[in-house]
Amino acid sequence: MSNEALRPETIAAHALRGVDEATGAVVPPIYLSSTYARDENYKPLLKENYVRNGNPTLWQTEEAIAALEGGTSALLFASGMAAITTLLETVPAGAHVVAPDVMYYGTRDWMKRLEGLGRITLTLFDPRKDGALDAALQKGKTDLVWIETPLNPTWDVIDIEAASKATHAVGAILAVDATATAAVTTRPLKLGADVVFHSATKYLNGHSDVLAGVLVTREENQRWTDVRMLRTKIGAPLPPLDCFLLMRGLRTVFVRYRQCSANALAIAKHFEGHPKVERVLYPGLASHAGHAIAARQMRDGFGGMMSLLVRGGFDDAQKLCTRLKVIVPATSLGGVESLAEHRKTVEGPTSPVPDNLVRLSIGIEHVDDLIADLEQALASL
Ligand SMILES: *Cc1c(COP(=O)(O)O)cnc(C)c1O
């Protein structure tokens, strides 16, 4: 079976390889062994002989994700943050890193920590301002540009193709955090990015029961060899059982993602102009500043992530989360069940996120139940 010719939906449904050749099992076995034997010539039977270096369940899951992203290699980590911090370990001492000012707060905090320790210099740019990324770049000094699109939790959109051209012009690499809405539907590597990242905890797994992160590269270069080495040394590969669960979730990623997207678009349209809602932030709305770019670089809809700016302030937004009966007041995103979160409570007073912002991760429930739930919670404010 040549996977080159197959479409992403087919690759996902079969977890790339399909039937196990040795046994005919339609679902692959899980290799839990922590160690692998050597043969009569004392050569390892497998390309790796210890679980921290790699194992068959890890490899199958990685190969499936690499194929879906159109990359040459994928590396799975025990969490999204483990993947991010490992990539940041490859930034040379004193080099310059560029990232958006609003993004996943764990990544921003880690970059600020490295800056505080004097290991990197850091410029955070405002992605809403034209030319802000270009102004942040320093030729010969910038090593890594990290972007996220759409941006969590404002869902501003960054043009990946333009960002990659600007990044490459100064000799840096572009990494894209595509966790939030894109799942495997944006394919940043095809738009010129060098590395794509997903918190696989979110859409790729999709069932809120695995913690995982993945990096996928366009080309296998020295930096990639370093990332692989660091993952082994730090001891951060995703364990086999979690790889198996992730692979199971991955099979349905497109079906889930399309349903999440369709539900989210209907909800965004319903609540746009609602008397209790100041603004709906969702790239699928024509009124959204990033709509045209999103329409160009995303497929299968605009994802299930949106935010509501509730009329009132901090208390009203927090209260809205507590009054929901179907949508669960919990963190995380990309699962089959809808979640709501008041980000300011979670990120703390130093966060640039508006006080009245409620983030919604829209799941695959019947959309009318979700709309009714938000209506009753808003009416109670
Ligand atoms: C959740 C998340 C991360 C961190 O991933 P973990 O799997 O929680 O470690 C990074 N970026 C984005 C956009 C996320 O949503």
mmCIF file of C-alpha atoms and ligand atoms in Angstrom:
data_model
loop_
_atom_site.group_PDB
_atom_site.id
_atom_site.type_symbol
_atom_site.label_atom_id
_atom_site.label_comp_id
_atom_site.label_asym_id
_atom_site.label_seq_id
_atom_site.Cartn_x
_atom_site.Cartn_y
_atom_site.Cartn_z
ATOM 1 C CA MET A 1 0.000 0.000 0.000
ATOM 2 C CA SER A 2 1.629 3.266 -1.096
ATOM 3 C CA ASN A 3 0.669 5.938 1.391
ATOM 4 C CA GLU A 4 1.820 8.680 -0.980
ATOM 5 C CA ALA A 5 -1.373 8.261 -2.957
ATOM 6 C CA LEU A 6 -3.717 8.053 0.013
ATOM 7 C CA ARG A 7 -5.669 10.971 1.364
ATOM 8 C CA PRO A 8 -5.241 12.063 5.010
ATOM 9 C CA GLU A 9 -8.664 10.707 6.050
ATOM 10 C CA THR A 10 -7.646 7.214 4.890
ATOM 11 C CA ILE A 11 -4.225 7.398 6.526
ATOM 12 C CA ALA A 12 -5.858 8.451 9.816
ATOM 13 C CA ALA A 13 -8.577 5.778 9.770
ATOM 14 C CA HIS A 14 -5.966 3.033 9.252
ATOM 15 C CA ALA A 15 -3.393 4.596 11.605
ATOM 16 C CA LEU A 16 -1.124 4.554 8.518
ATOM 17 C CA ARG A 17 -0.130 0.901 8.371
ATOM 18 C CA GLY A 18 -3.439 -0.935 8.680
ATOM 19 C CA VAL A 19 -3.362 -4.672 9.412
ATOM 20 C CA ASP A 20 -0.481 -6.051 11.519
ATOM 21 C CA GLU A 21 1.583 -8.186 9.109
ATOM 22 C CA ALA A 22 2.700 -10.741 11.683
ATOM 23 C CA THR A 23 -0.732 -11.640 13.073
ATOM 24 C CA GLY A 24 -3.431 -10.110 10.883
ATOM 25 C CA ALA A 25 -4.623 -8.022 13.828
ATOM 26 C CA VAL A 26 -6.693 -5.122 12.505
ATOM 27 C CA VAL A 27 -5.730 -3.090 15.549
ATOM 28 C CA PRO A 28 -1.971 -3.095 16.223
ATOM 29 C CA PRO A 29 -0.507 -4.732 19.341
ATOM 30 C CA ILE A 30 0.892 -2.561 22.149
ATOM 31 C CA TYR A 31 4.574 -3.173 22.852
ATOM 32 C CA LEU A 32 4.935 -2.514 26.568
ATOM 33 C CA SER A 33 8.383 -4.069 26.914
ATOM 34 C CA SER A 34 10.909 -1.681 28.417
ATOM 35 C CA THR A 35 13.858 -3.601 26.929
ATOM 36 C CA TYR A 36 14.577 -5.519 23.722
ATOM 37 C CA ALA A 37 16.911 -8.519 23.293
ATOM 38 C CA ARG A 38 19.991 -8.945 21.108
ATOM 39 C CA ASP A 39 20.534 -11.735 18.562
ATOM 40 C CA GLU A 40 23.190 -14.503 18.450
ATOM 41 C CA ASN A 41 25.741 -11.979 17.124
ATOM 42 C CA TYR A 42 24.884 -9.637 19.996
ATOM 43 C CA LYS A 43 23.242 -7.186 17.587
ATOM 44 C CA PRO A 44 20.018 -5.559 18.814
ATOM 45 C CA LEU A 45 17.027 -7.203 17.080
ATOM 46 C CA LEU A 46 15.297 -3.838 16.812
ATOM 47 C CA LYS A 47 16.766 -0.482 15.800
ATOM 48 C CA GLU A 48 16.533 0.569 19.453
ATOM 49 C CA ASN A 49 16.878 -1.716 22.472
ATOM 50 C CA TYR A 50 15.486 0.388 25.331
ATOM 51 C CA VAL A 51 12.078 2.001 25.635
ATOM 52 C CA ARG A 52 13.410 5.496 26.342
ATOM 53 C CA ASN A 53 15.093 5.493 22.917
ATOM 54 C CA GLY A 54 12.015 4.243 21.069
ATOM 55 C CA ASN A 55 9.648 1.310 20.596
ATOM 56 C CA PRO A 56 7.336 -0.071 17.880
ATOM 57 C CA THR A 57 4.125 1.466 19.290
ATOM 58 C CA LEU A 58 5.774 4.899 19.473
ATOM 59 C CA TRP A 59 7.112 4.589 15.929
ATOM 60 C CA GLN A 60 3.804 3.587 14.402
ATOM 61 C CA THR A 61 2.048 6.546 16.006
ATOM 62 C CA GLU A 62 4.815 8.931 14.959
ATOM 63 C CA GLU A 63 4.812 7.693 11.379
ATOM 64 C CA ALA A 64 1.046 8.170 11.138
ATOM 65 C CA ILE A 65 1.281 11.769 12.402
ATOM 66 C CA ALA A 66 4.250 12.565 10.123
ATOM 67 C CA ALA A 67 2.263 11.276 7.127
ATOM 68 C CA LEU A 68 -0.785 13.358 8.106
ATOM 69 C CA GLU A 69 1.297 16.533 8.445
ATOM 70 C CA GLY A 70 3.297 15.890 5.277
ATOM 71 C CA GLY A 71 6.571 15.873 7.267
ATOM 72 C CA THR A 72 9.565 13.566 7.064
ATOM 73 C CA SER A 73 9.689 12.655 10.762
ATOM 74 C CA ALA A 74 7.647 13.082 13.951
ATOM 75 C CA LEU A 75 8.716 12.813 17.589
ATOM 76 C CA LEU A 76 6.156 12.161 20.324
ATOM 77 C CA PHE A 77 6.686 13.464 23.842
ATOM 78 C CA ALA A 78 5.107 12.792 27.232
ATOM 79 C CA SER A 79 3.362 16.200 27.040
ATOM 80 C CA GLY A 80 3.064 19.213 24.787
ATOM 81 C CA MET A 81 5.258 21.206 27.165
ATOM 82 C CA ALA A 82 7.934 18.476 27.089
ATOM 83 C CA ALA A 83 8.061 18.866 23.289
ATOM 84 C CA ILE A 84 8.193 22.679 23.451
ATOM 85 C CA THR A 85 10.880 22.849 26.124
ATOM 86 C CA THR A 86 12.966 20.250 24.270
ATOM 87 C CA LEU A 87 12.845 22.269 21.036
ATOM 88 C CA LEU A 88 13.806 25.393 23.009
ATOM 89 C CA GLU A 89 16.840 23.464 24.347
ATOM 90 C CA THR A 90 18.221 23.512 20.779
ATOM 91 C CA VAL A 91 18.362 27.323 20.666
ATOM 92 C CA PRO A 92 22.074 28.308 20.912
ATOM 93 C CA ALA A 93 23.152 30.258 24.017
ATOM 94 C CA GLY A 94 22.371 33.951 23.647
ATOM 95 C CA ALA A 95 20.372 33.553 20.429
ATOM 96 C CA HIS A 96 17.204 35.523 19.711
ATOM 97 C CA VAL A 97 13.686 34.048 19.828
ATOM 98 C CA VAL A 98 10.552 35.732 18.470
ATOM 99 C CA ALA A 99 6.967 34.849 19.462
ATOM 100 C CA PRO A 100 3.513 36.510 19.639
ATOM 101 C CA ASP A 101 2.630 38.463 22.802
ATOM 102 C CA VAL A 102 -0.634 36.560 23.290
ATOM 103 C CA MET A 103 -0.260 32.791 22.956
ATOM 104 C CA TYR A 104 -0.416 29.598 25.007
ATOM 105 C CA TYR A 105 0.743 30.929 28.367
ATOM 106 C CA GLY A 106 2.886 27.893 29.250
ATOM 107 C CA THR A 107 5.090 28.493 26.208
ATOM 108 C CA ARG A 108 5.341 32.228 26.882
ATOM 109 C CA ASP A 109 6.243 31.626 30.548
ATOM 110 C CA TRP A 110 8.976 29.155 29.608
ATOM 111 C CA MET A 111 10.483 31.561 27.053
ATOM 112 C CA LYS A 112 10.420 34.339 29.643
ATOM 113 C CA ARG A 113 12.148 32.034 32.101
ATOM 114 C CA LEU A 114 14.940 31.346 29.587
ATOM 115 C CA GLU A 115 15.220 35.086 28.947
ATOM 116 C CA GLY A 116 15.380 35.770 32.703
ATOM 117 C CA LEU A 117 18.203 33.247 33.051
ATOM 118 C CA GLY A 118 20.089 35.040 30.255
ATOM 119 C CA ARG A 119 20.031 32.000 27.963
ATOM 120 C CA ILE A 120 18.101 33.670 25.125
ATOM 121 C CA THR A 121 16.961 37.128 24.084
ATOM 122 C CA LEU A 122 13.251 37.367 23.403
ATOM 123 C CA THR A 123 10.979 39.660 21.387
ATOM 124 C CA LEU A 124 7.212 39.295 21.741
ATOM 125 C CA PHE A 125 5.347 40.903 18.828
ATOM 126 C CA ASP A 126 1.732 41.990 18.416
ATOM 127 C CA PRO A 127 0.324 39.822 15.600
ATOM 128 C CA ARG A 128 -2.546 42.281 15.061
ATOM 129 C CA LYS A 129 -0.133 44.970 13.866
ATOM 130 C CA ASP A 130 0.982 44.817 10.220
ATOM 131 C CA GLY A 131 4.729 44.414 9.926
ATOM 132 C CA ALA A 132 5.215 43.625 13.637
ATOM 133 C CA LEU A 133 6.846 40.256 12.952
ATOM 134 C CA ASP A 134 9.242 41.738 10.368
ATOM 135 C CA ALA A 135 10.218 44.478 12.824
ATOM 136 C CA ALA A 136 10.941 41.883 15.532
ATOM 137 C CA LEU A 137 13.354 39.835 13.400
ATOM 138 C CA GLN A 138 17.130 40.350 13.696
ATOM 139 C CA LYS A 139 19.148 39.137 10.727
ATOM 140 C CA GLY A 140 21.811 36.626 11.729
ATOM 141 C CA LYS A 141 20.721 36.755 15.384
ATOM 142 C CA THR A 142 17.171 35.391 15.371
ATOM 143 C CA ASP A 143 17.341 31.621 15.624
ATOM 144 C CA LEU A 144 13.722 30.595 16.177
ATOM 145 C CA VAL A 145 10.361 32.150 15.389
ATOM 146 C CA TRP A 146 7.550 30.436 17.269
ATOM 147 C CA ILE A 147 4.009 31.248 16.188
ATOM 148 C CA GLU A 148 0.637 29.867 17.072
ATOM 149 C CA THR A 149 -2.398 30.071 14.811
ATOM 150 C CA PRO A 150 -5.169 30.670 15.541
ATOM 151 C CA LEU A 151 -3.882 32.198 18.753
ATOM 152 C CA ASN A 152 -5.123 30.904 22.072
ATOM 153 C CA PRO A 153 -7.422 32.403 23.394
ATOM 154 C CA THR A 154 -8.156 35.371 21.091
ATOM 155 C CA TRP A 155 -8.101 33.256 17.889
ATOM 156 C CA ASP A 156 -6.223 35.897 15.927
ATOM 157 C CA VAL A 157 -4.822 34.369 12.764
ATOM 158 C CA ILE A 158 -1.201 34.514 11.575
ATOM 159 C CA ASP A 159 -0.339 34.066 7.882
ATOM 160 C CA ILE A 160 2.012 31.052 7.981
ATOM 161 C CA GLU A 161 3.312 31.487 4.431
ATOM 162 C CA ALA A 162 4.225 35.147 4.990
ATOM 163 C CA ALA A 163 5.766 34.346 8.400
ATOM 164 C CA SER A 164 7.924 31.601 6.919
ATOM 165 C CA LYS A 165 9.233 33.858 4.137
ATOM 166 C CA ALA A 166 10.140 36.602 6.626
ATOM 167 C CA THR A 167 11.721 34.078 9.021
ATOM 168 C CA HIS A 168 13.837 32.394 6.364
ATOM 169 C CA ALA A 169 15.011 35.774 5.044
ATOM 170 C CA VAL A 170 16.875 36.351 8.344
ATOM 171 C CA GLY A 171 18.206 32.784 8.533
ATOM 172 C CA ALA A 172 15.911 31.574 11.324
ATOM 173 C CA ILE A 173 13.538 28.614 11.490
ATOM 174 C CA LEU A 174 9.764 28.812 11.864
ATOM 175 C CA ALA A 175 7.914 26.564 14.303
ATOM 176 C CA VAL A 176 4.100 26.607 14.337
ATOM 177 C CA ASP A 177 1.946 25.581 17.285
ATOM 178 C CA ALA A 178 -1.051 24.229 15.367
ATOM 179 C CA THR A 179 -2.788 22.699 18.401
ATOM 180 C CA ALA A 180 -5.681 25.013 18.777
ATOM 181 C CA THR A 181 -8.035 24.648 15.916
ATOM 182 C CA ALA A 182 -6.081 23.266 13.080
ATOM 183 C CA ALA A 183 -5.470 19.686 14.215
ATOM 184 C CA VAL A 184 -3.965 18.107 11.085
ATOM 185 C CA THR A 185 -6.062 20.292 8.834
ATOM 186 C CA THR A 186 -3.776 23.302 8.295
ATOM 187 C CA ARG A 187 -0.502 21.523 7.431
ATOM 188 C CA PRO A 188 1.956 24.352 8.202
ATOM 189 C CA LEU A 189 4.896 22.404 6.713
ATOM 190 C CA LYS A 190 3.299 22.742 3.277
ATOM 191 C CA LEU A 191 3.096 26.501 3.865
ATOM 192 C CA GLY A 192 6.828 26.761 4.528
ATOM 193 C CA ALA A 193 7.149 26.119 8.291
ATOM 194 C CA ASP A 194 10.150 24.057 9.386
ATOM 195 C CA VAL A 195 8.552 22.413 12.407
ATOM 196 C CA VAL A 196 4.942 21.934 13.445
ATOM 197 C CA PHE A 197 3.901 21.294 17.037
ATOM 198 C CA HIS A 198 0.685 19.905 18.489
ATOM 199 C CA SER A 199 -0.341 19.355 22.033
ATOM 200 C CA ALA A 200 -1.672 15.914 21.065
ATOM 201 C CA THR A 201 -3.584 16.062 24.364
ATOM 202 C CA LYS A 202 -6.086 18.131 22.390
ATOM 203 C CA TYR A 203 -7.571 17.417 18.926
ATOM 204 C CA LEU A 204 -5.210 14.654 17.826
ATOM 205 C CA ASN A 205 -6.281 12.426 20.729
ATOM 206 C CA GLY A 206 -9.636 14.116 21.138
ATOM 207 C CA HIS A 207 -10.995 12.196 24.136
ATOM 208 C CA SER A 208 -9.497 14.072 27.094
ATOM 209 C CA ASP A 209 -7.689 10.976 28.353
ATOM 210 C CA VAL A 210 -4.067 11.294 27.170
ATOM 211 C CA LEU A 211 -1.292 13.833 27.832
ATOM 212 C CA ALA A 212 0.988 14.022 24.777
ATOM 213 C CA GLY A 213 2.939 16.381 22.537
ATOM 214 C CA VAL A 214 4.404 16.010 19.067
ATOM 215 C CA LEU A 215 6.911 17.807 16.854
ATOM 216 C CA VAL A 216 6.971 17.141 13.107
ATOM 217 C CA THR A 217 9.813 18.305 10.861
ATOM 218 C CA ARG A 218 9.928 19.170 7.180
ATOM 219 C CA GLU A 219 13.496 17.922 6.883
ATOM 220 C CA GLU A 220 15.742 15.729 8.998
ATOM 221 C CA ASN A 221 18.670 18.020 9.755
ATOM 222 C CA GLN A 222 21.182 18.437 12.581
ATOM 223 C CA ARG A 223 18.658 20.266 14.714
ATOM 224 C CA TRP A 224 16.232 17.371 14.413
ATOM 225 C CA THR A 225 18.964 14.902 15.393
ATOM 226 C CA ASP A 226 19.542 17.084 18.473
ATOM 227 C CA VAL A 227 15.818 17.123 19.338
ATOM 228 C CA ARG A 228 15.721 13.324 19.094
ATOM 229 C CA MET A 229 18.870 12.975 21.229
ATOM 230 C CA LEU A 230 17.516 15.405 23.833
ATOM 231 C CA ARG A 231 14.215 13.545 24.085
ATOM 232 C CA THR A 232 16.118 10.358 24.856
ATOM 233 C CA LYS A 233 18.489 12.023 27.318
ATOM 234 C CA ILE A 234 15.768 13.952 29.124
ATOM 235 C CA GLY A 235 13.618 10.837 29.088
ATOM 236 C CA ALA A 236 10.490 12.360 27.612
ATOM 237 C CA PRO A 237 9.108 9.985 24.939
ATOM 238 C CA LEU A 238 5.396 9.183 25.099
ATOM 239 C CA PRO A 239 4.885 5.814 26.866
ATOM 240 C CA PRO A 240 3.539 2.922 24.713
ATOM 241 C CA LEU A 241 0.075 2.701 26.324
ATOM 242 C CA ASP A 242 -0.484 6.406 25.715
ATOM 243 C CA CYS A 243 0.778 6.026 22.133
ATOM 244 C CA PHE A 244 -1.840 3.357 21.596
ATOM 245 C CA LEU A 245 -4.641 5.529 23.003
ATOM 246 C CA LEU A 246 -3.461 8.450 20.905
ATOM 247 C CA MET A 247 -3.455 6.272 17.791
ATOM 248 C CA ARG A 248 -7.002 5.181 18.559
ATOM 249 C CA GLY A 249 -8.138 8.779 18.927
ATOM 250 C CA LEU A 250 -6.271 9.832 15.811
ATOM 251 C CA ARG A 251 -8.319 7.476 13.622
ATOM 252 C CA THR A 252 -11.380 9.688 13.987
ATOM 253 C CA VAL A 253 -9.649 13.096 13.970
ATOM 254 C CA PHE A 254 -11.257 14.330 10.758
ATOM 255 C CA VAL A 255 -14.802 13.264 11.647
ATOM 256 C CA ARG A 256 -14.504 14.845 15.093
ATOM 257 C CA TYR A 257 -12.853 17.991 13.829
ATOM 258 C CA ARG A 258 -15.487 18.622 11.171
ATOM 259 C CA GLN A 259 -18.306 18.169 13.679
ATOM 260 C CA CYS A 260 -16.590 20.465 16.213
ATOM 261 C CA SER A 261 -16.103 23.050 13.442
ATOM 262 C CA ALA A 262 -19.699 22.895 12.228
ATOM 263 C CA ASN A 263 -21.034 23.209 15.788
ATOM 264 C CA ALA A 264 -18.683 26.087 16.590
ATOM 265 C CA LEU A 265 -19.627 28.039 13.465
ATOM 266 C CA ALA A 266 -23.341 27.687 14.270
ATOM 267 C CA ILE A 267 -22.734 28.821 17.873
ATOM 268 C CA ALA A 268 -20.558 31.764 16.790
ATOM 269 C CA LYS A 269 -23.218 32.947 14.352
ATOM 270 C CA HIS A 270 -25.986 32.501 16.937
ATOM 271 C CA PHE A 271 -24.270 34.556 19.644
ATOM 272 C CA GLU A 272 -22.817 37.294 17.408
ATOM 273 C CA GLY A 273 -24.827 40.398 18.334
ATOM 274 C CA HIS A 274 -26.409 38.727 21.411
ATOM 275 C CA PRO A 275 -27.352 41.395 24.002
ATOM 276 C CA LYS A 276 -25.238 39.723 26.749
ATOM 277 C CA VAL A 277 -22.225 39.220 24.484
ATOM 278 C CA GLU A 278 -19.884 42.072 23.600
ATOM 279 C CA ARG A 279 -18.033 40.095 20.936
ATOM 280 C CA VAL A 280 -17.613 36.583 19.602
ATOM 281 C CA LEU A 281 -14.000 35.781 18.703
ATOM 282 C CA TYR A 282 -14.038 33.067 16.034
ATOM 283 C CA PRO A 283 -12.037 33.008 12.780
ATOM 284 C CA GLY A 284 -14.979 31.457 10.919
ATOM 285 C CA LEU A 285 -16.996 34.671 11.259
ATOM 286 C CA ALA A 286 -16.730 37.071 8.304
ATOM 287 C CA SER A 287 -16.421 39.888 10.889
ATOM 288 C CA HIS A 288 -13.195 38.367 12.308
ATOM 289 C CA ALA A 289 -10.028 40.248 11.296
ATOM 290 C CA GLY A 290 -8.233 37.031 10.365
ATOM 291 C CA HIS A 291 -11.102 35.469 8.436
ATOM 292 C CA ALA A 292 -9.593 35.780 4.934
ATOM 293 C CA ILE A 293 -6.236 34.270 5.959
ATOM 294 C CA ALA A 294 -7.991 31.536 7.948
ATOM 295 C CA ALA A 295 -10.158 30.682 4.947
ATOM 296 C CA ARG A 296 -7.008 30.360 2.840
ATOM 297 C CA GLN A 297 -4.849 28.289 5.181
ATOM 298 C CA MET A 298 -7.371 26.114 7.064
ATOM 299 C CA ARG A 299 -9.486 23.301 5.642
ATOM 300 C CA ASP A 300 -12.397 21.320 7.103
ATOM 301 C CA GLY A 301 -13.789 24.382 8.835
ATOM 302 C CA PHE A 302 -12.412 26.849 11.339
ATOM 303 C CA GLY A 303 -12.140 24.523 14.309
ATOM 304 C CA GLY A 304 -14.020 24.203 17.554
ATOM 305 C CA MET A 305 -12.256 26.937 19.534
ATOM 306 C CA MET A 306 -13.831 30.338 20.202
ATOM 307 C CA SER A 307 -14.093 32.919 22.932
ATOM 308 C CA LEU A 308 -16.995 35.048 24.107
ATOM 309 C CA LEU A 309 -16.359 38.524 25.485
ATOM 310 C CA VAL A 310 -19.205 38.663 27.979
ATOM 311 C CA ARG A 311 -20.908 42.008 28.700
ATOM 312 C CA GLY A 312 -19.803 43.034 32.173
ATOM 313 C CA GLY A 313 -16.435 42.096 33.635
ATOM 314 C CA PHE A 314 -14.393 39.473 35.439
ATOM 315 C CA ASP A 315 -17.233 38.317 37.730
ATOM 316 C CA ASP A 316 -19.854 37.959 34.998
ATOM 317 C CA ALA A 317 -17.490 35.925 32.813
ATOM 318 C CA GLN A 318 -16.539 33.645 35.698
ATOM 319 C CA LYS A 319 -20.200 33.302 36.698
ATOM 320 C CA LEU A 320 -21.163 32.268 33.172
ATOM 321 C CA CYS A 321 -18.852 29.244 33.486
ATOM 322 C CA THR A 322 -20.477 28.174 36.752
ATOM 323 C CA ARG A 323 -24.026 28.414 35.373
ATOM 324 C CA LEU A 324 -23.476 26.061 32.418
ATOM 325 C CA LYS A 325 -25.168 22.659 32.727
ATOM 326 C CA VAL A 326 -24.041 20.782 29.594
ATOM 327 C CA ILE A 327 -20.753 22.519 28.789
ATOM 328 C CA VAL A 328 -18.221 21.508 31.454
ATOM 329 C CA PRO A 329 -16.292 24.254 33.312
ATOM 330 C CA ALA A 330 -12.827 22.787 32.806
ATOM 331 C CA THR A 331 -9.522 23.570 31.163
ATOM 332 C CA SER A 332 -8.056 21.944 28.048
ATOM 333 C CA LEU A 333 -9.601 21.708 24.600
ATOM 334 C CA GLY A 334 -10.155 19.593 21.525
ATOM 335 C CA GLY A 335 -12.187 16.801 23.142
ATOM 336 C CA VAL A 336 -15.563 15.398 22.109
ATOM 337 C CA GLU A 337 -17.244 17.126 25.082
ATOM 338 C CA SER A 338 -17.600 20.917 25.177
ATOM 339 C CA LEU A 339 -15.616 22.836 27.804
ATOM 340 C CA ALA A 340 -15.722 26.434 29.031
ATOM 341 C CA GLU A 341 -12.958 28.298 30.828
ATOM 342 C CA HIS A 342 -12.468 31.744 32.309
ATOM 343 C CA ARG A 343 -8.878 32.290 31.214
ATOM 344 C CA LYS A 344 -8.101 35.267 33.477
ATOM 345 C CA THR A 345 -8.760 33.134 36.573
ATOM 346 C CA VAL A 346 -6.398 30.479 35.245
ATOM 347 C CA GLU A 347 -3.631 32.726 33.863
ATOM 348 C CA GLY A 348 -3.634 35.212 36.751
ATOM 349 C CA PRO A 349 -3.575 39.012 36.975
ATOM 350 C CA THR A 350 -0.430 39.470 34.831
ATOM 351 C CA SER A 351 -2.115 37.837 31.812
ATOM 352 C CA PRO A 352 -2.897 40.108 28.830
ATOM 353 C CA VAL A 353 -6.177 38.201 28.240
ATOM 354 C CA PRO A 354 -9.342 40.361 28.727
ATOM 355 C CA ASP A 355 -11.160 39.964 32.082
ATOM 356 C CA ASN A 356 -14.477 39.198 30.373
ATOM 357 C CA LEU A 357 -13.196 36.442 28.083
ATOM 358 C CA VAL A 358 -14.716 32.963 28.301
ATOM 359 C CA ARG A 359 -12.976 30.373 26.155
ATOM 360 C CA LEU A 360 -15.121 27.636 24.662
ATOM 361 C CA SER A 361 -13.895 24.340 23.279
ATOM 362 C CA ILE A 362 -16.859 23.128 21.283
ATOM 363 C CA GLY A 363 -17.355 19.362 21.098
ATOM 364 C CA ILE A 364 -19.488 17.016 19.030
ATOM 365 C CA GLU A 365 -22.759 17.180 21.022
ATOM 366 C CA HIS A 366 -26.006 18.243 19.349
ATOM 367 C CA VAL A 367 -25.514 21.922 18.642
ATOM 368 C CA ASP A 368 -29.017 22.877 19.844
ATOM 369 C CA ASP A 369 -28.192 21.557 23.335
ATOM 370 C CA LEU A 370 -25.054 23.686 23.423
ATOM 371 C CA ILE A 371 -26.845 26.837 22.241
ATOM 372 C CA ALA A 372 -29.659 26.312 24.785
ATOM 373 C CA ASP A 373 -27.094 25.822 27.556
ATOM 374 C CA LEU A 374 -25.252 29.051 26.730
ATOM 375 C CA GLU A 375 -28.577 30.907 26.388
ATOM 376 C CA GLN A 376 -29.769 29.857 29.856
ATOM 377 C CA ALA A 377 -26.405 30.654 31.444
ATOM 378 C CA LEU A 378 -26.249 34.108 29.811
ATOM 379 C CA ALA A 379 -29.883 34.802 30.831
ATOM 380 C CA SER A 380 -28.970 34.069 34.469
ATOM 381 C CA LEU A 381 -26.315 36.817 34.601
HETATM 382 C C1 LIG B 1 -2.349 22.557 25.782
HETATM 383 C C2 LIG B 1 -1.485 23.370 24.908
HETATM 384 C C3 LIG B 1 -0.098 23.305 24.991
HETATM 385 C C4 LIG B 1 0.621 22.467 26.031
HETATM 386 O O1 LIG B 1 0.421 21.091 25.837
HETATM 387 P P1 LIG B 1 0.294 20.011 27.058
HETATM 388 O O2 LIG B 1 -0.037 18.746 26.313
HETATM 389 O O3 LIG B 1 -0.777 20.473 27.983
HETATM 390 O O4 LIG B 1 1.619 19.956 27.726
HETATM 391 C C5 LIG B 1 0.626 24.088 24.100
HETATM 392 N N1 LIG B 1 0.031 24.884 23.190
HETATM 393 C C6 LIG B 1 -1.304 24.972 23.092
HETATM 394 C C7 LIG B 1 -1.916 25.878 22.084
HETATM 395 C C8 LIG B 1 -2.122 24.227 23.949
HETATM 396 O O5 LIG B 1 -3.439 24.339 23.867
#
